[in-house]
XYZ file of C-alpha atoms in Angstrom:
619
model
C 0.000 0.000 0.000
C 2.840 2.312 0.824
C 4.393 1.755 -2.611
C 1.042 2.302 -4.329
C 0.542 5.724 -2.713
C 2.291 8.811 -4.019
C 2.877 10.839 -0.817
C 3.118 14.117 -2.727
C -0.222 13.525 -4.462
C -1.830 12.429 -1.188
C -0.708 15.472 0.783
C -1.414 17.825 -2.140
C -5.102 16.992 -1.797
C -5.199 19.342 1.181
C -1.864 21.180 1.211
C -0.278 23.411 -1.415
C 3.262 22.033 -1.739
C 6.236 23.688 -3.389
C 9.516 21.923 -4.200
C 12.613 23.009 -2.334
C 15.647 20.854 -2.895
C 14.690 17.195 -2.485
C 11.625 17.938 -0.368
C 8.248 19.564 -0.839
C 7.187 22.253 1.607
C 3.884 23.791 2.638
C 1.881 25.081 5.582
C 0.946 22.382 8.050
C -2.658 21.132 7.708
C -2.781 20.240 11.398
C -2.109 23.629 12.945
C -2.359 27.255 11.850
C 0.851 28.784 10.516
C 1.861 31.458 8.069
C 5.378 30.277 7.145
C 5.756 26.738 5.746
C 7.317 24.354 8.273
C 5.689 21.175 6.938
C 7.647 19.056 4.450
C 7.273 15.788 2.565
C 10.113 13.712 1.196
C 9.055 12.148 -2.086
C 11.684 9.468 -1.975
C 11.065 8.226 1.568
C 7.355 8.962 1.674
C 7.788 10.564 5.074
C 6.409 13.889 6.268
C 7.174 16.098 9.230
C 6.127 19.450 10.634
C 8.765 21.406 12.515
C 6.037 23.616 13.959
C 3.912 21.027 15.771
C 6.367 18.071 15.640
C 3.822 15.797 13.944
C 5.213 13.341 11.399
C 5.213 9.832 9.955
C 4.399 7.904 6.801
C 1.340 7.934 4.548
C -0.608 5.795 7.011
C 0.082 8.213 9.847
C -0.927 11.079 7.590
C -4.279 9.513 6.665
C -4.936 8.521 10.281
C -4.298 12.105 11.372
C -6.179 13.784 8.536
C -9.203 11.508 8.360
C -9.437 10.519 12.039
C -9.045 6.801 11.307
C -7.418 3.923 13.142
C -4.612 1.997 11.446
C -6.725 -0.789 9.844
C -9.171 1.730 8.408
C -6.263 3.858 7.147
C -5.059 0.813 5.209
C -8.531 0.317 3.765
C -8.763 4.022 2.913
C -5.517 3.962 0.946
C -6.431 0.645 -0.682
C -9.752 2.055 -1.814
C -7.979 5.180 -3.061
C -5.527 3.079 -5.100
C -8.255 0.680 -6.338
C -6.597 -2.246 -4.577
C -8.791 -5.099 -3.327
C -7.766 -6.341 0.096
C -7.914 -9.996 1.156
C -9.106 -10.126 4.758
C -10.325 -12.844 7.056
C -13.592 -14.348 5.855
C -15.621 -13.048 8.770
C -14.050 -9.627 8.525
C -14.572 -9.511 4.790
C -18.227 -10.322 5.200
C -18.796 -7.860 7.953
C -16.387 -5.121 6.847
C -15.073 -2.321 9.050
C -17.379 -0.134 11.077
C -16.867 2.710 8.610
C -17.636 0.461 5.654
C -20.774 -0.881 7.315
C -22.075 2.611 7.971
C -21.467 3.585 4.365
C -23.302 0.486 3.199
C -26.269 1.264 5.453
C -26.403 4.840 4.213
C -26.246 3.713 0.591
C -29.104 1.279 1.182
C -31.109 4.030 2.901
C -30.530 6.319 -0.085
C -31.943 3.706 -2.467
C -34.878 3.072 -0.110
C -35.824 6.755 0.119
C -35.613 7.236 -3.653
C -37.718 4.164 -4.281
C -40.352 5.453 -1.839
C -40.502 8.835 -3.606
C -40.766 7.493 -7.136
C -42.847 4.331 -6.678
C -44.991 4.545 -3.595
C -48.636 5.502 -4.080
C -49.171 6.562 -0.468
C -50.120 10.133 0.414
C -46.700 11.089 1.883
C -44.576 10.224 -1.174
C -47.241 11.798 -3.397
C -46.840 15.028 -1.404
C -43.078 14.703 -1.862
C -43.482 14.407 -5.620
C -45.750 17.446 -5.585
C -43.137 19.408 -3.633
C -40.376 18.610 -6.120
C -42.702 19.039 -9.084
C -43.594 22.517 -7.878
C -39.928 23.395 -8.202
C -39.636 21.953 -11.670
C -37.944 18.775 -10.485
C -39.418 15.912 -12.502
C -38.974 12.199 -11.900
C -35.888 11.959 -14.132
C -34.174 14.745 -12.187
C -35.145 13.174 -8.860
C -33.612 9.916 -10.016
C -30.412 11.631 -11.211
C -29.973 13.316 -7.836
C -31.246 10.316 -5.822
C -33.847 12.498 -4.134
C -36.221 10.643 -1.886
C -38.942 10.545 0.709
C -38.737 9.284 4.310
C -42.083 7.820 5.418
C -41.034 7.097 9.000
C -43.099 4.639 11.058
C -40.131 2.247 11.266
C -40.192 1.650 7.515
C -36.470 2.318 7.058
C -35.362 0.478 10.206
C -37.370 -2.602 9.220
C -35.943 -2.451 5.703
C -32.332 -2.202 6.891
C -32.729 -4.946 9.490
C -34.077 -7.181 6.742
C -30.930 -6.349 4.759
C -28.728 -7.613 7.601
C -27.797 -4.403 9.412
C -27.871 -4.344 13.190
C -29.858 -1.765 15.110
C -26.584 -0.364 16.487
C -25.220 0.130 12.991
C -28.426 1.885 11.941
C -28.271 4.185 14.960
C -24.532 4.838 14.519
C -25.254 5.982 10.956
C -27.890 8.348 12.452
C -30.578 6.721 10.363
C -32.406 5.915 13.578
C -32.541 7.074 17.184
C -32.717 4.998 20.341
C -36.101 5.317 22.061
C -36.428 3.162 25.165
C -34.235 0.463 23.699
C -35.895 0.530 20.265
C -34.496 1.964 17.045
C -36.881 4.557 15.585
C -36.537 6.178 12.170
C -34.576 9.421 12.460
C -36.305 11.007 9.445
C -40.035 10.847 8.769
C -42.524 12.727 6.599
C -39.688 14.581 4.867
C -38.299 14.851 1.361
C -34.703 13.683 1.420
C -31.503 15.058 -0.097
C -28.591 12.583 0.056
C -25.190 14.024 0.963
C -22.129 12.436 -0.599
C -18.444 12.606 0.179
C -15.792 13.619 -2.312
C -15.840 10.139 -3.826
C -19.596 10.028 -4.301
C -20.489 7.771 -1.353
C -23.591 8.594 0.662
C -22.554 9.803 4.124
C -25.695 11.521 5.383
C -28.956 13.245 4.539
C -30.772 16.523 4.678
C -34.520 16.242 5.144
C -37.130 18.971 4.560
C -40.477 18.737 6.285
C -43.606 19.173 4.147
C -45.757 20.520 6.979
C -45.370 23.320 9.508
C -43.423 21.045 11.865
C -40.074 22.180 13.217
C -37.290 22.110 12.368
C -37.897 22.879 8.726
C -34.625 21.214 7.729
C -33.060 18.310 9.581
C -29.547 17.099 8.835
C -27.676 13.974 9.834
C -25.819 14.428 13.094
C -22.044 14.089 13.353
C -21.039 10.456 12.809
C -17.926 8.464 12.024
C -18.386 9.261 8.339
C -20.257 12.591 8.391
C -18.909 15.969 9.523
C -21.082 18.874 8.426
C -18.317 21.467 8.841
C -16.061 19.498 6.474
C -18.435 18.334 3.744
C -20.413 20.205 1.100
C -23.595 19.215 -0.690
C -22.935 18.092 -4.304
C -19.181 18.524 -4.026
C -18.683 15.139 -5.692
C -20.676 16.374 -8.690
C -19.184 19.866 -8.731
C -15.509 18.979 -8.346
C -14.761 18.621 -12.060
C -16.617 21.838 -12.887
C -14.788 23.689 -10.132
C -11.409 22.529 -11.454
C -12.326 23.278 -15.067
C -13.496 26.815 -14.250
C -11.044 27.430 -11.417
C -14.047 28.772 -9.521
C -16.444 27.414 -6.908
C -19.891 28.858 -6.214
C -21.364 28.376 -2.739
C -25.126 28.754 -2.251
C -27.327 28.255 0.808
C -29.879 25.611 -0.211
C -29.975 22.109 -1.649
C -32.615 23.032 -4.232
C -30.505 26.037 -5.252
C -27.588 23.701 -6.002
C -29.733 21.359 -8.064
C -31.348 24.184 -10.013
C -27.941 25.718 -10.776
C -26.466 22.407 -11.947
C -29.471 21.655 -14.120
C -29.101 25.135 -15.654
C -25.503 24.391 -16.603
C -23.621 25.811 -13.613
C -21.802 22.635 -12.632
C -19.412 24.225 -10.122
C -21.991 24.877 -7.389
C -22.095 23.465 -3.844
C -23.924 24.265 -0.606
C -23.089 24.111 3.073
C -24.978 21.623 5.220
C -27.125 23.751 7.468
C -24.093 25.515 8.869
C -22.060 28.609 8.122
C -19.137 28.427 5.731
C -16.281 26.944 7.762
C -12.513 27.046 7.553
C -12.514 23.405 6.415
C -14.940 24.279 3.628
C -12.635 27.060 2.482
C -9.599 24.758 2.619
C -11.429 22.070 0.643
C -12.557 24.432 -2.104
C -9.172 26.160 -2.223
C -7.591 22.887 -3.262
C -9.463 23.097 -6.551
C -10.196 26.765 -7.257
C -8.605 30.177 -6.883
C -11.979 31.928 -6.760
C -14.852 31.179 -4.379
C -18.112 33.046 -5.036
C -20.626 33.090 -2.189
C -24.234 33.675 -3.216
C -25.845 34.972 -0.043
C -29.449 35.974 0.448
C -29.940 39.722 0.678
C -31.603 39.557 4.097
C -30.068 40.019 7.541
C -29.151 36.316 7.727
C -27.265 36.604 4.454
C -25.419 39.659 5.747
C -24.413 37.772 8.894
C -23.199 34.847 6.787
C -21.118 37.209 4.638
C -19.624 38.891 7.698
C -18.752 35.517 9.217
C -17.000 34.444 6.015
C -14.632 37.418 5.895
C -12.875 36.041 8.956
C -11.278 33.455 6.672
C -9.638 36.025 4.407
C -6.338 35.982 6.307
C -6.109 32.175 6.213
C -6.810 31.457 2.551
C -5.136 32.258 -0.734
C -8.448 32.025 -2.582
C -10.258 35.097 -3.833
C -13.484 35.217 -1.807
C -16.217 37.030 -3.696
C -19.917 37.685 -3.232
C -23.118 37.943 -5.264
C -26.534 39.037 -4.011
C -29.262 38.521 -6.586
C -31.864 41.226 -7.336
C -35.103 41.332 -5.357
C -33.482 39.119 -2.715
C -34.276 36.065 -4.841
C -32.459 32.820 -4.136
C -30.735 31.108 -7.114
C -33.574 28.667 -7.794
C -36.171 31.452 -7.808
C -33.991 33.634 -10.017
C -33.325 30.925 -12.602
C -36.993 29.923 -12.615
C -38.023 33.540 -13.213
C -35.328 34.771 -15.596
C -33.360 31.765 -16.899
C -29.725 30.747 -16.807
C -28.518 33.448 -19.199
C -29.648 36.151 -16.788
C -27.589 34.583 -14.019
C -24.240 34.790 -15.803
C -23.825 38.600 -15.740
C -24.377 38.597 -11.981
C -21.686 35.976 -11.477
C -19.298 37.871 -13.735
C -19.967 41.030 -11.709
C -19.241 39.377 -8.360
C -17.612 41.694 -5.825
C -14.827 40.991 -3.369
C -16.555 39.668 -0.269
C -14.881 42.207 1.998
C -16.095 45.083 -0.225
C -19.675 43.851 -0.059
C -19.573 43.475 3.723
C -17.828 46.830 4.182
C -20.292 48.794 2.046
C -23.368 46.957 3.313
C -22.498 47.622 6.950
C -21.738 51.311 6.308
C -25.165 51.786 4.697
C -26.727 51.518 8.129
C -25.039 54.593 9.570
C -25.846 58.277 9.188
C -22.216 59.348 8.903
C -23.117 63.036 8.892
C -23.454 62.865 12.675
C -20.131 62.890 14.563
C -21.403 60.637 17.339
C -22.594 58.055 14.850
C -19.197 58.145 13.179
C -17.588 57.359 16.529
C -19.916 54.387 17.022
C -19.403 53.308 13.412
C -15.638 53.399 13.896
C -15.848 50.932 16.768
C -18.252 48.586 15.031
C -16.466 48.686 11.667
C -13.143 48.104 13.419
C -14.686 45.050 15.094
C -15.829 43.820 11.692
C -12.414 44.360 10.077
C -10.401 43.083 13.034
C -9.511 39.773 11.298
C -7.489 41.857 8.809
C -5.462 43.484 11.594
C -2.240 41.564 10.941
C -2.465 41.294 7.155
C -1.500 43.484 4.225
C -5.213 44.054 3.596
C -5.518 46.284 6.635
C -3.833 49.264 4.953
C -6.360 49.442 2.117
C -9.425 49.060 4.313
C -8.098 51.364 7.002
C -7.799 54.032 4.296
C -11.340 53.355 3.086
C -12.714 53.408 6.621
C -10.852 56.642 7.333
C -12.223 58.277 4.189
C -15.769 57.149 4.894
C -15.825 58.169 8.543
C -13.569 61.201 8.353
C -10.521 60.172 10.332
C -6.905 59.391 9.536
C -5.754 56.028 8.168
C -3.444 55.667 11.170
C -6.315 56.043 13.637
C -8.496 53.660 11.625
C -5.702 51.097 11.501
C -5.102 51.424 15.217
C -8.826 50.915 15.878
C -8.912 47.806 13.694
C -5.875 46.297 15.361
C -7.222 47.144 18.801
C -10.488 45.295 18.200
C -10.713 41.748 19.494
C -13.565 39.892 17.782
C -14.464 36.346 18.702
C -12.961 34.242 15.938
C -14.659 31.018 14.787
C -13.560 27.958 16.721
C -12.018 26.448 13.599
C -9.605 29.346 13.029
C -6.974 30.298 15.613
C -7.129 33.976 16.586
C -4.229 35.806 14.906
C -1.753 37.092 17.398
C -1.490 40.852 17.659
C 1.276 42.974 18.991
C 0.763 45.629 21.639
C -1.190 48.667 20.518
C -1.779 52.047 22.048
C -5.292 52.387 23.386
C -7.112 55.244 21.644
C -8.250 58.077 23.880
C -11.833 58.041 25.001
C -14.234 60.380 23.251
C -17.689 61.030 24.662
C -19.165 62.720 21.616
C -21.797 59.974 21.184
C -25.489 60.839 21.642
C -27.061 58.895 24.487
C -30.042 58.048 22.304
C -28.001 56.781 19.334
C -29.519 53.672 17.774
C -28.202 52.239 14.464
C -30.518 52.573 11.479
C -32.344 49.474 10.284
C -29.865 47.232 8.515
C -26.926 48.099 10.730
C -25.655 45.386 12.974
C -26.045 45.907 16.679
C -22.960 47.308 18.382
C -20.526 44.684 19.591
C -20.608 43.897 23.279
C -18.479 46.309 25.263
C -16.961 48.030 22.214
C -13.728 49.863 22.786
C -14.189 53.644 22.672
C -12.769 55.488 19.686
C -11.838 59.128 19.334
C -12.698 61.562 16.603
C -9.755 62.394 14.371
C -7.758 65.550 14.946
C -9.206 67.076 11.761
C -12.743 66.285 12.862
C -12.195 67.871 16.256
C -10.703 70.994 14.720
C -13.511 71.283 12.173
C -16.155 70.847 14.871
C -14.472 73.493 17.012
C -14.209 75.868 14.043
C -17.861 75.309 13.122
C -18.972 76.074 16.674
C -16.820 79.191 16.811
C -18.191 80.308 13.457
C -21.804 79.769 14.529
C -21.231 81.511 17.827
C -19.845 84.545 16.035
C -22.669 84.419 13.476
C -25.230 84.524 16.281
C -23.650 87.565 17.878
C -22.738 89.323 14.585
C -25.159 88.047 11.932
C -24.683 91.095 9.700
C -20.963 90.301 9.300
C -21.782 87.005 7.581
C -24.661 87.793 5.279
C -22.372 88.728 2.396
C -20.703 85.301 2.760
C -23.938 83.313 2.506
C -22.990 81.626 -0.799
C -19.616 80.589 0.563
C -21.130 79.232 3.762
C -23.724 77.369 1.711
C -20.971 75.478 -0.116
C -19.458 74.017 3.063
C -19.543 70.283 3.773
C -20.351 70.462 7.478
C -19.017 68.011 9.999
C -22.247 68.096 11.999
C -25.625 68.447 10.221
C -26.984 70.307 13.253
C -24.423 73.044 12.610
C -25.550 73.332 8.998
C -29.182 73.668 10.073
C -28.249 76.404 12.549
C -26.210 78.299 9.942
C -29.065 78.314 7.427
C -31.535 79.401 10.125
C -29.318 82.355 11.055
C -28.778 83.439 7.460
C -32.531 83.223 6.807
C -33.376 85.769 9.490
C -34.271 89.367 8.431
C -31.357 91.791 8.242
C -32.607 93.822 11.207
C -32.931 90.785 13.496
C -31.457 91.045 16.959
C -29.076 88.463 18.352
C -31.942 87.098 20.470
C -34.101 86.721 17.350
C -31.258 84.914 15.609
C -30.830 82.489 18.495
C -34.591 81.897 18.604
C -34.619 81.134 14.881
C -31.661 78.792 15.288
C -33.318 77.022 18.214
C -36.494 76.566 16.209
C -34.432 74.801 13.531
C -32.259 72.822 15.965
C -33.298 72.245 19.618
C -29.659 72.052 20.796
C -28.720 75.359 19.134
C -28.477 77.329 22.353
C -25.983 74.907 23.835
C -23.903 74.930 20.652
C -23.962 78.684 20.130
C -22.938 79.386 23.699
C -19.692 77.476 23.393
C -17.641 79.912 21.316
C -14.676 81.626 22.938
C -12.571 82.922 20.070
C -14.410 86.256 20.010
C -13.138 86.850 23.544
C -9.574 85.616 23.203
C -8.601 86.743 19.701
C -6.589 89.921 19.184
C -8.006 90.267 15.659
C -10.709 92.622 14.538
C -14.157 91.058 14.088
C -13.812 91.191 10.314
C -10.448 89.390 10.482
C -11.845 86.779 12.883
C -14.734 86.225 10.464
C -12.267 85.721 7.613
C -10.158 83.375 9.735
C -13.128 81.202 10.762
C -14.566 81.076 7.263
C -11.197 79.996 5.887
C -10.766 77.382 8.623
C -14.181 75.802 8.138
C -13.755 75.871 4.361
C -10.343 74.211 4.673
C -11.644 71.269 6.683
C -14.789 71.125 4.572
C -12.656 70.693 1.450
C -10.518 68.035 3.147
C -13.696 66.135 3.998
C -14.917 66.432 0.401
C -11.578 65.127 -0.886
C -11.844 62.107 1.425
C -15.368 61.482 0.146
C -14.120 61.603 -3.436
C -11.372 59.098 -2.598
C -14.025 56.833 -1.099
C -16.180 57.212 -4.232
C -13.219 56.359 -6.452
C -12.813 53.026 -4.642
C -16.179 51.861 -5.970
C -16.200 53.654 -9.323
C -16.009 51.437 -12.417
C -16.405 54.284 -14.933
C -13.211 55.750 -16.345
C -14.960 59.019 -17.284
C -16.473 59.372 -13.831
C -13.111 58.645 -12.217
C -11.400 61.332 -14.289
C -14.113 63.828 -13.375
C -13.767 63.030 -9.674
C -9.981 63.273 -9.854
C -10.319 66.668 -11.511
C -12.580 67.922 -8.749
C -10.234 66.606 -6.086
C -7.282 68.309 -7.787
C -9.034 71.691 -7.841
C -10.065 71.258 -4.221
C -6.496 70.436 -3.227
C -5.267 73.642 -4.855
C -7.782 75.591 -2.791
C -6.704 73.674 0.347
C -3.093 74.672 -0.273
C -4.069 78.318 -0.724
C -6.193 78.355 2.432
C -3.452 76.628 4.420
C -0.948 79.324 3.475
C -3.453 82.050 4.386
C -4.250 80.498 7.777
C -0.583 79.931 8.532
C 0.083 83.607 7.986
C -2.904 84.609 10.102
C -1.823 82.317 12.925
C 1.720 83.629 12.931
C 0.463 87.208 13.053
C -1.890 86.691 15.997
C -2.477 84.677 19.114
C -4.851 82.290 17.339
C -2.448 79.353 17.522
């Protein structure tokens, strides 16, 4: 058996190996590492990991990878090499425990299919109606070995008659033990058989046809079935995945079948669980691109957010597609056909971009306090990127969107400590400086619909230095406007062009400018308060009018220039953010032109303010 097994080919099924001298090296499949310390010697057939000290021959490798004992490892490799083993007569008749479970599951698969296609009872007829309503005719049901579980001990009695023991039936999770009796695990459900990579039935997914709960019921963990490691239809999709160098992951069994029947033969589904690290590793062996087709609802968003945690531990390109009208793949193909599906797949987005943009949609980023909360929650979301090269790009995008510096965004991301999935070790992080606390968060802040709830005990995050200075300048400007409204009326057009840091400030400014020219300061404040209930508190906070040595007209000019400067900086950041998602060359050139003109104005204002500061005590 050892001679019949190519150790490089065996290990390459799960590990990307690269030749180095006489050995082949890769990252260890048995513990998380970034630098390869695992090697295989092609000539000796031995492998060893210098990171975790595991090692041995091909038998030890299969035992470790598949969780088998030594005899079953021999059988596994024999089956893999198409070698027939000669065992003791009794053993040959009975087979190993693993083999017996596989035989029982295969027999159950045939039984369920036969019940669906041939039985005239009401239950199977309802099953045929269910599949028929989805366009699944008898020929398709036969191709996919779809079935119906009648329950009432029908399967147990059938398997016992075929020579299987009650313990074997229970160990395969085809039955449950009830007071010493084996009772059918599945009943009154249409059945979807789940196969391993080699096409052997290892479990089932059953959908109820009534209002009973749960709606879907999957085989429990057994010797042969591990839902976090297997994928529905992977045996059928493997060739298509390799041929297209792309795997598509959907959420439902019927979605997979509909996609395959429509010609998309590289589609699989998870088994009632979120996409796991083992799923990613399995698909990465065959494809560089993995496209996740999530539903557009909150559950789909959560699934997408969970999947981004695998970005640092895979070399595959994880992408995402959400179909229009929140349709699932089967509904979409039924409504619009296969040709309409292809453009959506071709336009798939990087998964992290989808999650990033979708989460940001839930925040009103005009409000400083919301930006503070958004910083903490977005940092929590992006925390898995904290020790990767990806963090620079997304820290820049987060900074541009929220209005902070890339350094502060990066620090926030690396400070966050999300709970990583159990199947992925938490990346180690070096010490980071804790950001200063900022209390500019409204007590009544609640995320808009669609935004995820804040993480438990989020770390506080500060506004950026630019944001603080713009807020201070806006307050000083408004305070001076309230006390000297006539000094600002000629600058109304300029003030109207500002991109304000706080929308309340903008509302107050417009209310002041809309007052009659002969209005008193009290009238101005009353008008501002009518537009914004917190106006009095904001307008009372200015102090520059009392501490500046400049004339009022010069102070007005200074404040207008300061607010305009930071307003332009904010607009430039917004343009940079827009450029990240722009696919139009003409639009990009137009945006770049605007940003260039704004930067020229920023430079001019900076020189003016520098001169003003040096000539006064405004610094």
